Amino acid sequence: MQHDLLSDALSAIKNAERVGKKECLVKASKLVRNVLRVMQEHGYIGKVEYVYDGRGGKYRVELRGRVVDCNAIRPRFSVKVDEFEKWEKRKLPARDVGILILTTSKGVMDHKKAKELRVGGKLIAYCY
């Protein structure tokens, strides 16, 4: 059974990348759409296209072969502006490699943009 759409979507992307596929289908939701948008801005994935299937819909994601690992972070930890370094060390392989994706009062964004805007939020995923 699938309960967490974000975890399922990121696992599907990671598995499809490992096998070498060019695209994959993931179930649609607003949170998944926003996370895919952030990953697309950083060049980890290509085009994202919505496909209506009579239910909730799906996203067709074009893969570029740049995702080594991406996963949802559970539980969704609260992070202050000055705590990003600690979480970068825990979740990312090296300095300036990969992104932490978080949800803030200003929307879903990566940790670098959140540092610029000086906002904290809740960690939802990482990708490198």
Tab-separated table of N, CA and C in Angstrom, residues 14-127:
chain	number	residue	atom	x	y	z
A	14	LYS	N	14.435	7.562	-8.182
A	14	LYS	CA	15.751	6.988	-7.872
A	14	LYS	C	15.923	5.613	-8.514
A	15	ASN	N	14.902	4.762	-8.424
A	15	ASN	CA	14.984	3.415	-8.996
A	15	ASN	C	15.051	3.454	-10.522
A	16	ALA	N	14.275	4.344	-11.134
A	16	ALA	CA	14.304	4.456	-12.593
A	16	ALA	C	15.659	4.973	-13.070
A	17	GLU	N	16.270	5.888	-12.319
A	17	GLU	CA	17.603	6.399	-12.663
A	17	GLU	C	18.637	5.281	-12.582
A	18	ARG	N	18.559	4.455	-11.546
A	18	ARG	CA	19.524	3.366	-11.367
A	18	ARG	C	19.434	2.337	-12.490
A	19	VAL	N	18.216	2.071	-12.964
A	19	VAL	CA	18.021	1.106	-14.032
A	19	VAL	C	18.427	1.703	-15.375
A	20	GLY	N	18.379	3.040	-15.491
A	20	GLY	CA	18.775	3.700	-16.726
A	20	GLY	C	17.626	4.102	-17.621
A	21	LYS	N	16.420	4.221	-17.057
A	21	LYS	CA	15.266	4.621	-17.852
A	21	LYS	C	15.339	6.108	-18.207
A	22	LYS	N	14.625	6.484	-19.252
A	22	LYS	CA	14.609	7.879	-19.708
A	22	LYS	C	13.478	8.684	-19.084
A	23	GLU	N	12.418	7.997	-18.610
A	23	GLU	CA	11.299	8.689	-17.968
A	23	GLU	C	10.647	7.767	-16.954
A	24	CYS	N	9.866	8.372	-16.057
A	24	CYS	CA	9.114	7.564	-15.098
A	24	CYS	C	7.815	8.278	-14.761
A	25	LEU	N	6.833	7.521	-14.274
A	25	LEU	CA	5.538	8.063	-13.881
A	25	LEU	C	5.434	8.053	-12.369
A	26	VAL	N	4.963	9.184	-11.805
A	26	VAL	CA	4.744	9.277	-10.355
A	26	VAL	C	3.358	9.856	-10.112
A	27	LYS	N	2.745	9.459	-9.004
A	27	LYS	CA	1.418	9.976	-8.671
A	27	LYS	C	1.487	11.468	-8.373
A	28	ALA	N	0.406	12.160	-8.693
A	28	ALA	CA	0.390	13.621	-8.606
A	28	ALA	C	-0.180	14.121	-7.284
A	29	SER	N	0.414	15.198	-6.774
A	29	SER	CA	-0.118	15.986	-5.669
A	29	SER	C	0.584	17.337	-5.719
A	30	LYS	N	0.071	18.300	-4.964
A	30	LYS	CA	0.680	19.632	-4.973
A	30	LYS	C	2.103	19.594	-4.429
A	31	LEU	N	2.305	18.859	-3.347
A	31	LEU	CA	3.634	18.775	-2.754
A	31	LEU	C	4.624	18.122	-3.708
A	32	VAL	N	4.213	17.039	-4.348
A	32	VAL	CA	5.089	16.363	-5.314
A	32	VAL	C	5.422	17.313	-6.461
A	33	ARG	N	4.432	18.050	-6.957
A	33	ARG	CA	4.666	19.008	-8.045
A	33	ARG	C	5.705	20.051	-7.641
A	34	ASN	N	5.587	20.588	-6.432
A	34	ASN	CA	6.523	21.622	-5.987
A	34	ASN	C	7.928	21.070	-5.783
A	35	VAL	N	8.049	19.862	-5.267
A	35	VAL	CA	9.366	19.242	-5.092
A	35	VAL	C	10.000	18.958	-6.451
A	36	LEU	N	9.201	18.469	-7.401
A	36	LEU	CA	9.721	18.221	-8.750
A	36	LEU	C	10.167	19.527	-9.408
A	37	ARG	N	9.441	20.626	-9.155
A	37	ARG	CA	9.826	21.934	-9.696
A	37	ARG	C	11.191	22.360	-9.168
A	38	VAL	N	11.435	22.173	-7.873
A	38	VAL	CA	12.735	22.527	-7.284
A	38	VAL	C	13.841	21.659	-7.885
A	39	MET	N	13.585	20.360	-8.033
A	39	MET	CA	14.587	19.468	-8.631
A	39	MET	C	14.858	19.852	-10.087
A	40	GLN	N	13.824	20.301	-10.791
A	40	GLN	CA	13.971	20.716	-12.182
A	40	GLN	C	14.798	21.999	-12.279
A	41	GLU	N	14.583	22.937	-11.363
A	41	GLU	CA	15.350	24.190	-11.345
A	41	GLU	C	16.840	23.927	-11.182
A	42	HIS	N	17.192	22.884	-10.441
A	42	HIS	CA	18.593	22.552	-10.192
A	42	HIS	C	19.155	21.572	-11.216
A	43	GLY	N	18.349	21.155	-12.191
A	43	GLY	CA	18.845	20.331	-13.281
A	43	GLY	C	18.922	18.845	-13.000
A	44	TYR	N	18.316	18.376	-11.939
A	44	TYR	CA	18.346	16.945	-11.642
A	44	TYR	C	17.407	16.157	-12.548
A	45	ILE	N	16.291	16.770	-12.944
A	45	ILE	CA	15.336	16.124	-13.844
A	45	ILE	C	15.012	17.079	-14.987
A	46	GLY	N	14.421	16.541	-16.043
A	46	GLY	CA	14.050	17.354	-17.199
A	46	GLY	C	12.604	17.810	-17.097
A	47	LYS	N	11.884	17.717	-18.217
A	47	LYS	CA	10.490	18.165	-18.263
A	47	LYS	C	9.608	17.327	-17.356
A	48	VAL	N	8.608	18.005	-16.779
A	48	VAL	CA	7.596	17.337	-15.968
A	48	VAL	C	6.256	17.635	-16.623
A	49	GLU	N	5.518	16.583	-16.967
A	49	GLU	CA	4.254	16.743	-17.683
A	49	GLU	C	3.146	16.050	-16.911
A	50	TYR	N	2.013	16.751	-16.735
A	50	TYR	CA	0.870	16.167	-16.029
A	50	TYR	C	0.075	15.297	-16.987
A	51	VAL	N	-0.277	14.087	-16.543
A	51	VAL	CA	-1.073	13.156	-17.349
A	51	VAL	C	-2.321	12.824	-16.547
A	52	TYR	N	-3.493	13.156	-17.084
A	52	TYR	CA	-4.751	12.858	-16.404
A	52	TYR	C	-5.119	11.407	-16.666
A	53	ASP	N	-5.409	10.663	-15.596
A	53	ASP	CA	-5.737	9.248	-15.764
A	53	ASP	C	-7.119	8.887	-15.224
A	54	GLY	N	-7.953	9.872	-14.951
A	54	GLY	CA	-9.294	9.594	-14.450
A	54	GLY	C	-9.361	9.499	-12.939
A	55	ARG	N	-8.210	9.461	-12.279
A	55	ARG	CA	-8.169	9.410	-10.814
A	55	ARG	C	-7.527	10.692	-10.319
A	56	GLY	N	-6.378	10.571	-9.656
A	56	GLY	CA	-5.688	11.741	-9.143
A	56	GLY	C	-4.737	12.348	-10.150
A	57	GLY	N	-4.392	11.590	-11.178
A	57	GLY	CA	-3.443	12.060	-12.170
A	57	GLY	C	-2.037	11.601	-11.846
A	58	LYS	N	-1.144	11.760	-12.828
A	58	LYS	CA	0.256	11.373	-12.661
A	58	LYS	C	1.134	12.408	-13.338
A	59	TYR	N	2.399	12.410	-12.952
A	59	TYR	CA	3.387	13.239	-13.625
A	59	TYR	C	4.341	12.332	-14.380
A	60	ARG	N	4.585	12.670	-15.649
A	60	ARG	CA	5.603	11.979	-16.430
A	60	ARG	C	6.871	12.808	-16.283
A	61	VAL	N	7.903	12.218	-15.699
A	61	VAL	CA	9.144	12.920	-15.396
A	61	VAL	C	10.233	12.445	-16.349
A	62	GLU	N	10.855	13.380	-17.034
A	62	GLU	CA	11.974	13.066	-17.926
A	62	GLU	C	13.244	13.021	-17.091
A	63	LEU	N	13.973	11.904	-17.163
A	63	LEU	CA	15.172	11.714	-16.350
A	63	LEU	C	16.419	12.069	-17.147
A	64	ARG	N	17.393	12.661	-16.468
A	64	ARG	CA	18.635	13.080	-17.122
A	64	ARG	C	19.844	12.253	-16.694
A	65	GLY	N	19.668	11.368	-15.737
A	65	GLY	CA	20.793	10.564	-15.266
A	65	GLY	C	21.664	11.283	-14.251
A	66	ARG	N	21.148	12.337	-13.625
A	66	ARG	CA	21.939	13.109	-12.681
A	66	ARG	C	21.622	12.806	-11.221
A	67	VAL	N	20.563	12.052	-10.964
A	67	VAL	CA	20.168	11.755	-9.585
A	67	VAL	C	20.940	10.532	-9.100
A	68	VAL	N	21.764	10.714	-8.074
A	68	VAL	CA	22.458	9.605	-7.438
A	68	VAL	C	21.590	9.060	-6.311
A	69	ASP	N	21.044	9.963	-5.508
A	69	ASP	CA	20.165	9.566	-4.415
A	69	ASP	C	19.195	10.704	-4.127
A	70	CYS	N	17.946	10.366	-3.879
A	70	CYS	CA	16.957	11.339	-3.430
A	70	CYS	C	15.960	10.585	-2.568
A	71	ASN	N	15.561	11.225	-1.504
A	71	ASN	CA	14.688	10.562	-0.554
A	71	ASN	C	13.901	11.586	0.238
A	72	ALA	N	12.770	11.160	0.762
A	72	ALA	CA	12.004	12.001	1.669
A	72	ALA	C	12.617	11.906	3.060
A	73	ILE	N	12.487	12.956	3.831
A	73	ILE	CA	13.003	12.973	5.206
A	73	ILE	C	11.810	12.824	6.139
A	74	ARG	N	11.832	11.753	6.927
A	74	ARG	CA	10.769	11.482	7.888
A	74	ARG	C	11.364	11.283	9.243
A	75	PRO	N	10.871	11.821	10.322
A	75	PRO	CA	9.797	12.801	10.376
A	75	PRO	C	10.256	14.132	9.803
A	76	ARG	N	9.331	15.001	9.532
A	76	ARG	CA	9.649	16.300	8.931
A	76	ARG	C	10.159	17.245	10.012
A	77	PHE	N	11.488	17.308	10.104
A	77	PHE	CA	12.125	18.091	11.158
A	77	PHE	C	11.995	19.582	10.896
A	78	SER	N	11.753	20.351	11.965
A	78	SER	CA	11.770	21.807	11.864
A	78	SER	C	13.214	22.271	11.848
A	79	VAL	N	13.506	23.258	11.002
A	79	VAL	CA	14.870	23.749	10.861
A	79	VAL	C	14.865	25.262	10.936
A	80	LYS	N	15.763	25.808	11.782
A	80	LYS	CA	15.943	27.248	11.853
A	80	LYS	C	17.006	27.650	10.837
A	81	VAL	N	17.102	28.941	10.569
A	81	VAL	CA	18.027	29.440	9.545
A	81	VAL	C	19.470	29.056	9.868
A	82	ASP	N	19.855	29.097	11.128
A	82	ASP	CA	21.246	28.815	11.497
A	82	ASP	C	21.530	27.316	11.663
A	83	GLU	N	20.559	26.441	11.410
A	83	GLU	CA	20.759	24.995	11.550
A	83	GLU	C	20.964	24.274	10.221
A	84	PHE	N	20.991	24.997	9.105
A	84	PHE	CA	21.129	24.339	7.805
A	84	PHE	C	22.441	23.577	7.688
A	85	GLU	N	23.518	24.123	8.241
A	85	GLU	CA	24.832	23.456	8.172
A	85	GLU	C	24.770	22.057	8.779
A	86	LYS	N	24.140	21.948	9.932
A	86	LYS	CA	24.037	20.662	10.629
A	86	LYS	C	23.327	19.629	9.751
A	87	TRP	N	22.235	20.025	9.107
A	87	TRP	CA	21.476	19.092	8.278
A	87	TRP	C	22.178	18.792	6.971
A	88	GLU	N	22.950	19.747	6.447
A	88	GLU	CA	23.751	19.478	5.248
A	88	GLU	C	24.768	18.372	5.553
A	89	LYS	N	25.404	18.453	6.710
A	89	LYS	CA	26.392	17.438	7.088
A	89	LYS	C	25.747	16.070	7.254
A	90	ARG	N	24.525	16.041	7.785
A	90	ARG	CA	23.853	14.765	8.034
A	90	ARG	C	23.329	14.107	6.768
A	91	LYS	N	22.757	14.873	5.861
A	91	LYS	CA	22.022	14.292	4.733
A	91	LYS	C	22.746	14.349	3.390
A	92	LEU	N	23.666	15.287	3.199
A	92	LEU	CA	24.329	15.435	1.903
A	92	LEU	C	25.753	14.893	1.961
A	93	PRO	N	26.286	14.379	0.843
A	93	PRO	CA	27.588	13.715	0.861
A	93	PRO	C	28.782	14.651	1.066
A	94	ALA	N	28.696	15.887	0.583
A	94	ALA	CA	29.811	16.818	0.707
A	94	ALA	C	29.278	18.247	0.650
A	95	ARG	N	30.142	19.167	0.976
A	95	ARG	CA	29.765	20.572	0.958
A	95	ARG	C	29.479	21.009	-0.484
A	96	ASP	N	28.430	21.777	-0.688
A	96	ASP	CA	28.018	22.288	-1.998
A	96	ASP	C	27.668	21.188	-2.997
A	97	VAL	N	27.326	19.998	-2.511
A	97	VAL	CA	26.857	18.920	-3.379
A	97	VAL	C	25.445	18.588	-2.941
A	98	GLY	N	24.483	18.715	-3.844
A	98	GLY	CA	23.104	18.357	-3.545
A	98	GLY	C	22.312	19.485	-2.916
A	99	ILE	N	21.023	19.200	-2.700
A	99	ILE	CA	20.113	20.182	-2.117
A	99	ILE	C	19.247	19.530	-1.046
A	100	LEU	N	18.925	20.324	-0.045
A	100	LEU	CA	17.895	19.966	0.921
A	100	LEU	C	16.640	20.699	0.479
A	101	ILE	N	15.522	20.022	0.416
A	101	ILE	CA	14.270	20.650	0.013
A	101	ILE	C	13.412	20.812	1.256
A	102	LEU	N	12.917	22.031	1.464
A	102	LEU	CA	12.106	22.275	2.635
A	102	LEU	C	10.881	23.090	2.281
A	103	THR	N	9.881	22.992	3.134
A	103	THR	CA	8.678	23.779	2.953
A	103	THR	C	8.702	24.897	3.988
A	104	THR	N	8.443	26.106	3.525
A	104	THR	CA	8.485	27.284	4.386
A	104	THR	C	7.178	28.039	4.252
A	105	SER	N	7.080	29.133	4.967
A	105	SER	CA	5.901	29.986	4.830
A	105	SER	C	5.878	30.676	3.469
A	106	LYS	N	7.015	30.694	2.776
A	106	LYS	CA	7.100	31.308	1.448
A	106	LYS	C	7.057	30.277	0.328
A	107	GLY	N	6.731	29.024	0.642
A	107	GLY	CA	6.613	27.977	-0.365
A	107	GLY	C	7.703	26.932	-0.252
A	108	VAL	N	7.694	25.985	-1.175
A	108	VAL	CA	8.692	24.915	-1.202
A	108	VAL	C	9.930	25.438	-1.923
A	109	MET	N	11.101	25.254	-1.304
A	109	MET	CA	12.355	25.758	-1.879
A	109	MET	C	13.525	24.934	-1.376
A	110	ASP	N	14.705	25.190	-1.961
A	110	ASP	CA	15.906	24.504	-1.510
A	110	ASP	C	16.541	25.297	-0.368
A	111	HIS	N	17.516	24.697	0.310
A	111	HIS	CA	18.105	25.330	1.490
A	111	HIS	C	18.907	26.578	1.149
A	112	LYS	N	19.456	26.657	-0.063
A	112	LYS	CA	20.243	27.833	-0.439
A	112	LYS	C	19.357	29.062	-0.575
A	113	LYS	N	18.201	28.883	-1.193
A	113	LYS	CA	17.266	29.999	-1.336
A	113	LYS	C	16.693	30.402	0.020
A	114	ALA	N	16.449	29.411	0.878
A	114	ALA	CA	15.934	29.704	2.216
A	114	ALA	C	16.961	30.505	3.030
A	115	LYS	N	18.259	30.192	2.844
A	115	LYS	CA	19.303	30.972	3.518
A	115	LYS	C	19.290	32.415	3.055
A	116	GLU	N	19.140	32.617	1.722
A	116	GLU	CA	19.096	33.972	1.178
A	116	GLU	C	17.913	34.756	1.732
A	117	LEU	N	16.745	34.109	1.807
A	117	LEU	CA	15.539	34.777	2.295
A	117	LEU	C	15.474	34.821	3.820
A	118	ARG	N	16.410	34.114	4.482
A	118	ARG	CA	16.469	34.049	5.945
A	118	ARG	C	15.164	33.521	6.545
A	119	VAL	N	14.701	32.370	6.003
A	119	VAL	CA	13.512	31.719	6.544
A	119	VAL	C	13.843	30.276	6.895
A	120	GLY	N	13.213	29.781	7.927
A	120	GLY	CA	13.325	28.385	8.305
A	120	GLY	C	12.092	27.646	7.814
A	121	GLY	N	11.997	26.377	8.161
A	121	GLY	CA	10.838	25.598	7.734
A	121	GLY	C	10.963	24.158	8.171
A	122	LYS	N	10.335	23.280	7.431
A	122	LYS	CA	10.382	21.857	7.731
A	122	LYS	C	11.060	21.125	6.573
A	123	LEU	N	12.026	20.267	6.909
A	123	LEU	CA	12.720	19.474	5.891
A	123	LEU	C	11.778	18.416	5.348
A	124	ILE	N	11.718	18.302	4.011
A	124	ILE	CA	10.858	17.270	3.442
A	124	ILE	C	11.631	16.290	2.556
A	125	ALA	N	12.774	16.709	1.971
A	125	ALA	CA	13.499	15.804	1.087
A	125	ALA	C	14.922	16.292	0.873
A	126	TYR	N	15.749	15.402	0.309
A	126	TYR	CA	17.093	15.780	-0.137
A	126	TYR	C	17.348	15.120	-1.470
A	127	CYS	N	18.295	15.701	-2.229
A	127	CYS	CA	18.626	15.163	-3.539
A	127	CYS	C	20.062	15.522	-3.874
